[in-house]
Amino acid sequence: MKNKGLFSERQEHNPREKAFAEEWERENTNCQSIDYGYGTLQNLFIKTDGCCGRLWSPFLYRRIVTQVNNRDRFIVATVIQWLGSNVGMSFLHSALKKCGYKIVKIES
């Protein structure tokens, strides 16, 4: 995995951490038909100044603000996987509760 974080071995015992890590890996696949085509992490660091006359296009004037490197990917992948841990889920629960949402497990 290109976007593998620290403690990735915990995914073996925690299906939530595994799901978060796998989804993050999928979101960071280069795909020319989605946003700018670099994957979510790099796309977050692209600035658009897309105005050309009356026609606005995010593809006309875009620039990479910072180039994401392997260290950046490692750090972010670690945080994303952590969100699936018990502590990370508690963090998500608290943050979402403050804006009127809650996490509910889907019963099978």
PDB file of C-alpha atoms in Angstrom:
ATOM      1  CA  MET A   1       0.000   0.000   0.000  1.00  0.00           C
ATOM      2  CA  LYS A   2       1.281   3.414  -0.976  1.00  0.00           C
ATOM      3  CA  ASN A   3      -0.556   5.147   1.877  1.00  0.00           C
ATOM      4  CA  LYS A   4       0.372   2.798   4.721  1.00  0.00           C
ATOM      5  CA  GLY A   5       0.721   4.159   8.241  1.00  0.00           C
ATOM      6  CA  LEU A   6       2.373   3.164  11.480  1.00  0.00           C
ATOM      7  CA  PHE A   7       0.787   0.250  13.356  1.00  0.00           C
ATOM      8  CA  SER A   8      -0.858  -1.117  10.209  1.00  0.00           C
ATOM      9  CA  GLU A   9      -0.622  -4.584  11.800  1.00  0.00           C
ATOM     10  CA  ARG A  10      -3.517  -3.556  14.095  1.00  0.00           C
ATOM     11  CA  GLN A  11      -5.826  -3.791  11.084  1.00  0.00           C
ATOM     12  CA  GLU A  12      -5.684  -7.559  11.481  1.00  0.00           C
ATOM     13  CA  HIS A  13      -7.525  -7.278  14.805  1.00  0.00           C
ATOM     14  CA  ASN A  14      -9.678  -4.197  14.272  1.00  0.00           C
ATOM     15  CA  PRO A  15     -12.044  -4.233  11.284  1.00  0.00           C
ATOM     16  CA  ARG A  16     -12.792  -0.512  11.675  1.00  0.00           C
ATOM     17  CA  GLU A  17      -9.116   0.435  11.408  1.00  0.00           C
ATOM     18  CA  LYS A  18      -8.826  -1.867   8.396  1.00  0.00           C
ATOM     19  CA  ALA A  19     -11.879  -0.279   6.759  1.00  0.00           C
ATOM     20  CA  PHE A  20     -10.532   3.248   7.316  1.00  0.00           C
ATOM     21  CA  ALA A  21      -7.092   2.305   5.968  1.00  0.00           C
ATOM     22  CA  GLU A  22      -8.487   0.526   2.912  1.00  0.00           C
ATOM     23  CA  GLU A  23     -10.866   3.378   2.103  1.00  0.00           C
ATOM     24  CA  TRP A  24      -8.025   5.904   2.424  1.00  0.00           C
ATOM     25  CA  GLU A  25      -5.883   3.834   0.066  1.00  0.00           C
ATOM     26  CA  ARG A  26      -8.756   3.705  -2.437  1.00  0.00           C
ATOM     27  CA  GLU A  27      -9.316   7.477  -2.172  1.00  0.00           C
ATOM     28  CA  ASN A  28      -5.677   8.096  -2.989  1.00  0.00           C
ATOM     29  CA  THR A  29      -5.532   6.153  -6.212  1.00  0.00           C
ATOM     30  CA  ASN A  30      -4.587   8.385  -9.117  1.00  0.00           C
ATOM     31  CA  CYS A  31      -7.673   8.690 -11.282  1.00  0.00           C
ATOM     32  CA  GLN A  32      -7.781  11.296 -14.027  1.00  0.00           C
ATOM     33  CA  SER A  33     -11.580  11.433 -13.961  1.00  0.00           C
ATOM     34  CA  ILE A  34     -11.818  12.463 -10.275  1.00  0.00           C
ATOM     35  CA  ASP A  35     -10.946  16.010  -9.210  1.00  0.00           C
ATOM     36  CA  TYR A  36      -7.390  16.695 -10.392  1.00  0.00           C
ATOM     37  CA  GLY A  37      -6.415  13.053 -10.773  1.00  0.00           C
ATOM     38  CA  TYR A  38      -3.758  12.810  -8.056  1.00  0.00           C
ATOM     39  CA  GLY A  39      -5.785  11.230  -5.258  1.00  0.00           C
ATOM     40  CA  THR A  40      -7.428  12.956  -2.313  1.00  0.00           C
ATOM     41  CA  LEU A  41      -4.330  13.859  -0.299  1.00  0.00           C
ATOM     42  CA  GLN A  42      -2.492  15.603  -3.134  1.00  0.00           C
ATOM     43  CA  ASN A  43      -5.734  17.123  -4.443  1.00  0.00           C
ATOM     44  CA  LEU A  44      -6.211  18.880  -1.087  1.00  0.00           C
ATOM     45  CA  PHE A  45      -3.030  20.837  -1.818  1.00  0.00           C
ATOM     46  CA  ILE A  46      -4.009  22.129  -5.233  1.00  0.00           C
ATOM     47  CA  LYS A  47      -5.113  25.723  -5.475  1.00  0.00           C
ATOM     48  CA  THR A  48      -7.333  26.864  -8.286  1.00  0.00           C
ATOM     49  CA  ASP A  49      -7.431  30.409  -9.585  1.00  0.00           C
ATOM     50  CA  GLY A  50      -9.749  29.458 -12.414  1.00  0.00           C
ATOM     51  CA  CYS A  51     -11.103  32.540 -14.052  1.00  0.00           C
ATOM     52  CA  CYS A  52     -10.751  33.218 -17.724  1.00  0.00           C
ATOM     53  CA  GLY A  53     -13.128  35.919 -18.939  1.00  0.00           C
ATOM     54  CA  ARG A  54     -16.647  34.753 -18.159  1.00  0.00           C
ATOM     55  CA  LEU A  55     -15.741  31.081 -18.302  1.00  0.00           C
ATOM     56  CA  TRP A  56     -14.636  29.636 -14.956  1.00  0.00           C
ATOM     57  CA  SER A  57     -12.810  26.332 -14.939  1.00  0.00           C
ATOM     58  CA  PRO A  58     -10.845  24.748 -12.066  1.00  0.00           C
ATOM     59  CA  PHE A  59      -8.579  23.159 -14.658  1.00  0.00           C
ATOM     60  CA  LEU A  60      -7.374  26.367 -16.296  1.00  0.00           C
ATOM     61  CA  TYR A  61      -5.320  27.904 -13.489  1.00  0.00           C
ATOM     62  CA  ARG A  62      -4.367  25.276 -10.957  1.00  0.00           C
ATOM     63  CA  ARG A  63      -1.131  24.837  -9.090  1.00  0.00           C
ATOM     64  CA  ILE A  64       0.199  22.431  -6.522  1.00  0.00           C
ATOM     65  CA  VAL A  65       0.732  24.406  -3.319  1.00  0.00           C
ATOM     66  CA  THR A  66       2.917  21.678  -1.853  1.00  0.00           C
ATOM     67  CA  GLN A  67       4.010  18.351  -3.274  1.00  0.00           C
ATOM     68  CA  VAL A  68       2.906  15.496  -1.022  1.00  0.00           C
ATOM     69  CA  ASN A  69       5.795  13.146  -0.253  1.00  0.00           C
ATOM     70  CA  ASN A  70       6.016   9.654   1.274  1.00  0.00           C
ATOM     71  CA  ARG A  71       6.490  11.044   4.802  1.00  0.00           C
ATOM     72  CA  ASP A  72       3.304  13.074   4.445  1.00  0.00           C
ATOM     73  CA  ARG A  73       1.446   9.991   3.195  1.00  0.00           C
ATOM     74  CA  PHE A  74       2.764   7.946   6.146  1.00  0.00           C
ATOM     75  CA  ILE A  75       1.625  10.523   8.709  1.00  0.00           C
ATOM     76  CA  VAL A  76      -1.826  11.025   7.205  1.00  0.00           C
ATOM     77  CA  ALA A  77      -2.405   7.274   6.728  1.00  0.00           C
ATOM     78  CA  THR A  78      -1.556   6.762  10.414  1.00  0.00           C
ATOM     79  CA  VAL A  79      -4.128   9.369  11.473  1.00  0.00           C
ATOM     80  CA  ILE A  80      -6.807   8.017   9.126  1.00  0.00           C
ATOM     81  CA  GLN A  81      -6.341   4.468  10.439  1.00  0.00           C
ATOM     82  CA  TRP A  82      -6.398   5.838  14.007  1.00  0.00           C
ATOM     83  CA  LEU A  83      -9.888   7.242  13.353  1.00  0.00           C
ATOM     84  CA  GLY A  84     -11.105   3.634  13.217  1.00  0.00           C
ATOM     85  CA  SER A  85      -9.618   2.814  16.633  1.00  0.00           C
ATOM     86  CA  ASN A  86     -11.628   3.077  19.847  1.00  0.00           C
ATOM     87  CA  VAL A  87     -10.013   6.424  20.692  1.00  0.00           C
ATOM     88  CA  GLY A  88     -10.428   7.691  17.135  1.00  0.00           C
ATOM     89  CA  MET A  89     -14.089   6.698  17.056  1.00  0.00           C
ATOM     90  CA  SER A  90     -14.595   8.524  20.363  1.00  0.00           C
ATOM     91  CA  PHE A  91     -13.021  11.608  18.775  1.00  0.00           C
ATOM     92  CA  LEU A  92     -15.335  11.317  15.752  1.00  0.00           C
ATOM     93  CA  HIS A  93     -18.350  10.772  18.015  1.00  0.00           C
ATOM     94  CA  SER A  94     -17.560  13.900  20.069  1.00  0.00           C
ATOM     95  CA  ALA A  95     -16.885  16.093  17.044  1.00  0.00           C
ATOM     96  CA  LEU A  96     -19.995  14.951  15.179  1.00  0.00           C
ATOM     97  CA  LYS A  97     -22.181  15.323  18.274  1.00  0.00           C
ATOM     98  CA  LYS A  98     -21.180  19.012  18.485  1.00  0.00           C
ATOM     99  CA  CYS A  99     -22.705  19.621  15.060  1.00  0.00           C
ATOM    100  CA  GLY A 100     -25.803  17.471  15.496  1.00  0.00           C
ATOM    101  CA  TYR A 101     -24.741  14.097  14.087  1.00  0.00           C
ATOM    102  CA  LYS A 102     -24.049  10.697  15.561  1.00  0.00           C
ATOM    103  CA  ILE A 103     -22.414   7.465  14.523  1.00  0.00           C
ATOM    104  CA  VAL A 104     -24.826   4.547  14.430  1.00  0.00           C
ATOM    105  CA  LYS A 105     -23.801   0.982  13.713  1.00  0.00           C
ATOM    106  CA  ILE A 106     -25.814  -0.622  10.930  1.00  0.00           C
ATOM    107  CA  GLU A 107     -27.440  -3.784  12.229  1.00  0.00           C
ATOM    108  CA  SER A 108     -27.236  -6.716   9.831  1.00  0.00           C
TER     109      SER A 108
END
